[in-house]
Tab-separated table of C-alpha atoms in Angstrom:
chain	number	residue	atom	x	y	z
A	1408	LYS	CA	-256.539	60.194	3.599
A	1409	GLN	CA	-255.806	63.810	2.752
A	1410	GLU	CA	-257.054	64.969	-0.658
A	1411	VAL	CA	-256.319	68.431	-2.249
A	1412	THR	CA	-258.460	69.918	-4.909
A	1413	GLN	CA	-257.651	72.980	-6.982
A	1414	ILE	CA	-260.242	74.882	-8.876
A	1415	PRO	CA	-260.197	76.007	-11.745
A	1416	ALA	CA	-257.899	73.505	-13.541
A	1417	ALA	CA	-257.131	76.259	-16.051
A	1418	LEU	CA	-257.621	80.117	-16.230
A	1419	SER	CA	-256.892	82.772	-18.865
A	1420	VAL	CA	-256.998	86.432	-17.969
A	1421	PRO	CA	-255.968	89.718	-19.673
A	1422	GLU	CA	-252.932	91.470	-18.326
A	1423	GLY	CA	-253.612	93.768	-15.263
A	1424	GLU	CA	-256.469	91.611	-13.850
A	1425	ASN	CA	-256.621	90.665	-10.311
A	1426	LEU	CA	-257.256	86.898	-9.776
A	1427	VAL	CA	-257.931	84.318	-7.255
A	1428	LEU	CA	-256.818	80.618	-7.313
A	1429	ASN	CA	-258.710	78.212	-4.970
A	1430	CYS	CA	-257.405	75.239	-3.019
A	1431	SER	CA	-259.484	72.991	-0.636
A	1432	PHE	CA	-258.436	70.044	1.426
A	1433	THR	CA	-260.336	67.257	3.237
A	1434	ASP	CA	-258.568	66.841	6.613
A	1435	SER	CA	-258.142	70.123	8.501
A	1436	ALA	CA	-255.327	68.647	10.801
A	1437	ILE	CA	-252.517	70.179	8.810
A	1438	TYR	CA	-249.269	71.790	10.035
A	1439	ASN	CA	-248.944	74.049	7.044
A	1440	LEU	CA	-250.019	74.928	3.363
A	1441	GLN	CA	-247.487	75.755	0.643
A	1442	TRP	CA	-248.079	77.389	-2.713
A	1443	PHE	CA	-245.710	76.615	-5.520
A	1444	ARG	CA	-245.160	77.798	-9.010
A	1445	GLN	CA	-244.078	75.458	-11.985
A	1446	ASP	CA	-242.990	76.597	-15.242
A	1447	PRO	CA	-243.174	74.062	-18.199
A	1448	GLY	CA	-240.546	71.397	-17.864
A	1449	LYS	CA	-239.226	72.839	-14.710
A	1450	GLY	CA	-239.115	72.027	-10.996
A	1451	LEU	CA	-241.301	73.775	-8.248
A	1452	THR	CA	-240.533	77.086	-6.885
A	1453	SER	CA	-241.917	77.880	-3.483
A	1454	LEU	CA	-244.096	81.096	-3.428
A	1455	LEU	CA	-245.673	81.122	0.101
A	1456	LEU	CA	-245.742	79.106	3.117
A	1457	ILE	CA	-248.641	79.507	5.593
A	1458	GLN	CA	-248.201	77.729	9.015
A	1459	SER	CA	-251.391	76.385	10.578
A	1460	SER	CA	-251.427	79.197	13.239
A	1461	GLN	CA	-251.398	81.894	10.493
A	1462	ARG	CA	-254.325	83.223	8.456
A	1463	GLU	CA	-252.180	84.712	5.544
A	1464	GLN	CA	-248.976	85.387	4.071
A	1465	THR	CA	-247.869	88.118	1.583
A	1466	SER	CA	-245.090	88.431	-0.817
A	1467	GLY	CA	-245.063	91.165	-3.359
A	1468	ARG	CA	-248.190	90.877	-5.466
A	1469	LEU	CA	-249.095	87.545	-3.946
A	1470	ASN	CA	-251.415	86.930	-0.988
A	1471	ALA	CA	-252.244	83.602	0.314
A	1472	SER	CA	-254.921	82.970	2.961
A	1473	LEU	CA	-255.726	79.903	5.072
A	1474	ASP	CA	-258.966	78.888	6.633
A	1475	LYS	CA	-258.166	75.559	8.438
A	1476	SER	CA	-261.766	74.992	9.862
A	1477	SER	CA	-263.332	75.081	6.335
A	1478	GLY	CA	-260.419	73.387	4.614
A	1479	ARG	CA	-259.694	76.230	2.179
A	1480	SER	CA	-256.867	78.355	0.897
A	1481	THR	CA	-256.813	81.041	-1.682
A	1482	LEU	CA	-253.887	82.591	-3.654
A	1483	TYR	CA	-254.533	86.120	-4.834
A	1484	ILE	CA	-252.472	87.643	-7.565
A	1485	ALA	CA	-252.728	91.377	-8.054
A	1486	ALA	CA	-252.281	93.188	-11.386
A	1487	SER	CA	-251.320	90.018	-13.299
A	1488	GLN	CA	-248.507	90.051	-15.816
A	1489	PRO	CA	-247.641	87.723	-18.718
A	1490	GLY	CA	-244.605	86.503	-16.689
A	1491	ASP	CA	-247.195	85.089	-14.145
A	1492	SER	CA	-248.174	82.488	-16.711
A	1493	ALA	CA	-247.343	79.165	-15.081
A	1494	THR	CA	-248.966	76.286	-13.259
A	1495	TYR	CA	-249.744	77.058	-9.568
A	1496	LEU	CA	-249.791	74.099	-7.091
A	1497	CYS	CA	-251.145	73.925	-3.604
A	1498	ALA	CA	-249.797	71.413	-1.085
A	1499	VAL	CA	-250.718	70.646	2.563
A	1500	GLY	CA	-248.406	69.271	5.094
A	1501	GLY	CA	-249.330	67.211	8.187
A	1502	ASN	CA	-247.886	64.002	9.842
A	1503	THR	CA	-247.076	62.709	6.430
A	1504	PRO	CA	-245.212	64.318	3.497
A	1505	LEU	CA	-246.806	67.147	1.530
A	1506	VAL	CA	-249.997	66.247	-0.472
A	1507	PHE	CA	-250.442	68.115	-3.646
A	1508	GLY	CA	-253.421	69.259	-5.689
A	1509	LYS	CA	-253.376	68.831	-9.494
A	1510	GLY	CA	-252.648	72.544	-10.104
A	1511	THR	CA	-254.231	75.521	-11.781
A	1512	ARG	CA	-252.669	76.473	-15.215
A	1513	LEU	CA	-252.615	80.224	-15.546
A	1514	SER	CA	-252.316	82.158	-18.763
A	1515	VAL	CA	-252.002	85.953	-18.696
A	1516	ILE	CA	-252.570	87.481	-22.076
A	1517	ALA	CA	-250.770	90.692	-23.081
B	1359	ASP	CA	-225.911	78.786	-2.845
B	1360	GLY	CA	-227.732	76.023	-1.164
B	1361	GLY	CA	-230.127	73.852	-3.152
B	1362	ILE	CA	-231.017	70.540	-4.623
B	1363	THR	CA	-229.352	69.182	-7.718
B	1364	GLN	CA	-230.959	66.438	-9.778
B	1365	SER	CA	-229.146	64.653	-12.581
B	1366	PRO	CA	-229.537	63.815	-15.401
B	1367	LYS	CA	-232.039	66.336	-16.742
B	1368	TYR	CA	-233.162	63.848	-19.351
B	1369	LEU	CA	-232.842	60.049	-19.250
B	1370	PHE	CA	-233.865	57.442	-21.720
B	1371	ARG	CA	-234.404	53.876	-20.515
B	1372	LYS	CA	-234.734	50.693	-22.634
B	1373	GLU	CA	-237.246	48.031	-21.795
B	1374	GLY	CA	-236.003	45.867	-19.044
B	1375	GLN	CA	-233.354	48.126	-17.963
B	1376	ASN	CA	-232.792	49.575	-14.441
B	1377	VAL	CA	-231.800	53.243	-14.278
B	1378	THR	CA	-230.863	55.534	-11.294
B	1379	LEU	CA	-231.864	59.140	-10.878
B	1380	SER	CA	-229.503	61.189	-8.686
B	1381	CYS	CA	-230.566	63.790	-6.076
B	1382	GLU	CA	-228.122	65.680	-3.929
B	1383	GLN	CA	-228.779	68.529	-1.503
B	1384	ASN	CA	-226.486	70.992	0.462
B	1385	LEU	CA	-229.096	72.580	2.675
B	1386	ASN	CA	-228.451	70.251	5.723
B	1387	HIS	CA	-232.064	68.946	5.490
B	1388	ASP	CA	-232.833	65.754	7.282
B	1389	ALA	CA	-235.808	64.730	5.181
B	1390	MET	CA	-235.822	63.964	1.409
B	1391	TYR	CA	-238.574	62.926	-0.988
B	1392	TRP	CA	-239.169	61.470	-4.437
B	1393	TYR	CA	-242.358	62.512	-6.318
B	1394	ARG	CA	-243.585	61.535	-9.727
B	1395	GLN	CA	-245.477	63.923	-12.065
B	1396	ASP	CA	-247.679	62.862	-14.864
B	1397	PRO	CA	-249.746	65.180	-17.060
B	1398	GLY	CA	-253.129	65.817	-15.355
B	1399	GLN	CA	-252.147	63.681	-12.284
B	1400	GLY	CA	-250.419	66.133	-9.982
B	1401	LEU	CA	-247.430	65.028	-7.945
B	1402	ARG	CA	-247.577	61.600	-6.277
B	1403	LEU	CA	-245.197	60.344	-3.600
B	1404	ILE	CA	-242.830	57.466	-4.407
B	1405	TYR	CA	-240.535	57.272	-1.362
B	1406	TYR	CA	-239.357	59.407	1.480
B	1407	SER	CA	-236.575	59.448	4.079
B	1408	GLN	CA	-236.557	61.225	7.436
B	1409	ILE	CA	-232.992	60.202	8.458
B	1410	VAL	CA	-230.004	58.434	6.997
B	1411	ASN	CA	-230.388	54.698	6.672
B	1412	ASP	CA	-234.119	54.898	6.927
B	1413	PHE	CA	-236.878	55.429	4.354
B	1414	GLN	CA	-240.631	54.703	3.927
B	1415	LYS	CA	-242.783	53.887	0.872
B	1416	GLY	CA	-245.083	56.433	-0.538
B	1417	ASP	CA	-248.199	55.925	-2.507
B	1418	ILE	CA	-246.705	54.466	-5.588
B	1419	ALA	CA	-243.562	52.667	-4.487
B	1420	GLU	CA	-243.941	49.623	-6.699
B	1421	GLY	CA	-241.244	49.169	-9.175
B	1422	TYR	CA	-238.887	51.699	-7.501
B	1423	SER	CA	-236.136	51.488	-4.948
B	1424	VAL	CA	-234.035	53.990	-2.933
B	1425	SER	CA	-231.144	54.323	-0.581
B	1426	ARG	CA	-230.061	56.860	1.995
B	1427	GLU	CA	-226.490	56.187	2.919
B	1428	LYS	CA	-225.555	59.841	3.290
B	1429	LYS	CA	-227.584	62.871	4.503
B	1430	GLU	CA	-226.937	64.790	1.282
B	1431	SER	CA	-227.902	62.107	-1.159
B	1432	PHE	CA	-231.098	60.184	-2.070
B	1433	PRO	CA	-230.869	58.262	-5.229
B	1434	LEU	CA	-234.008	56.684	-6.921
B	1435	THR	CA	-233.715	53.501	-8.975
B	1436	VAL	CA	-236.455	52.827	-11.494
B	1437	THR	CA	-236.362	49.026	-11.946
B	1438	SER	CA	-237.656	46.898	-14.844
B	1439	ALA	CA	-240.623	46.020	-12.595
B	1440	GLN	CA	-242.049	49.543	-13.161
B	1441	LYS	CA	-244.293	49.032	-16.053
B	1442	ASN	CA	-244.981	52.709	-16.954
B	1443	PRO	CA	-241.913	54.750	-15.907
B	1444	THR	CA	-242.184	57.556	-18.395
B	1445	ALA	CA	-242.677	60.678	-16.309
B	1446	PHE	CA	-241.079	63.710	-14.817
B	1447	TYR	CA	-239.363	62.843	-11.441
B	1448	LEU	CA	-239.006	65.501	-8.781
B	1449	CYS	CA	-236.743	65.300	-5.650
B	1450	ALA	CA	-237.368	67.603	-2.627
B	1451	SER	CA	-236.048	68.115	0.912
B	1452	SER	CA	-237.157	69.749	4.070
B	1453	GLY	CA	-235.793	70.423	7.443
B	1454	GLU	CA	-238.454	68.227	9.043
B	1455	ILE	CA	-241.077	66.016	7.568
B	1456	THR	CA	-243.895	68.478	8.121
B	1457	GLY	CA	-242.076	71.212	6.560
B	1458	ARG	CA	-243.715	73.342	9.311
B	1459	ASN	CA	-241.041	75.980	9.536
B	1460	TYR	CA	-239.505	76.424	6.130
B	1461	GLY	CA	-241.548	74.206	3.735
B	1462	TYR	CA	-240.064	71.991	1.087
B	1463	THR	CA	-237.375	72.792	-1.561
B	1464	PHE	CA	-237.525	71.085	-4.926
B	1465	GLY	CA	-234.852	70.237	-7.550
B	1466	SER	CA	-235.205	70.899	-11.252
B	1467	GLY	CA	-236.478	67.475	-12.138
B	1468	THR	CA	-235.471	64.558	-14.365
B	1469	ARG	CA	-237.584	63.620	-17.321
B	1470	LEU	CA	-237.400	59.867	-17.925
B	1471	THR	CA	-238.625	58.436	-21.219
B	1472	VAL	CA	-238.816	54.700	-22.176
B	1473	VAL	CA	-237.522	54.007	-25.668
């Protein structure tokens, strides 16, 4: 059974810092990996989708990488801003519906 | 704009009562899902449907029921058999179960509280 782990569980950084969020999964037979953002009390907003044949995806200040063989993905956020404060969730897709990690709660301090 | 609409935003349930959460999408997606979110637990799959009139149990289906009579709609009923229903419920849809090409789209959620 697929298991997804996100480290760290919480992170607090000063504004302007570059940071990396980590995601690992146990079964490398995935079709894709999706990163989401969740604000308190809100639904999930998709940030980046990486298909299994891809190594990375970029959107603005966000860059996500995927290493299927090692079961790892990273989300890189450049020049962090207070508006980036949220919970970031990683999810992997295979033959079954998306399996989620528990998320990393990010606080960016002005 | 295309998207997923969940209603109500907040719902209160009395002990022994059944309640139904609504989920409607206009994305023309075949697959729809219900997840439950508890603090510190991440998202857990309750039920999913790949096509009209067909659905499968997820990891925590006990105490819940669903129907898929229309492509656009996938309502979730929380029955009195669900012993701890207080949680945040999220509905999602995708073009295919793997979400391979476009991923999943989520609604804004329903917060259910037992009173």
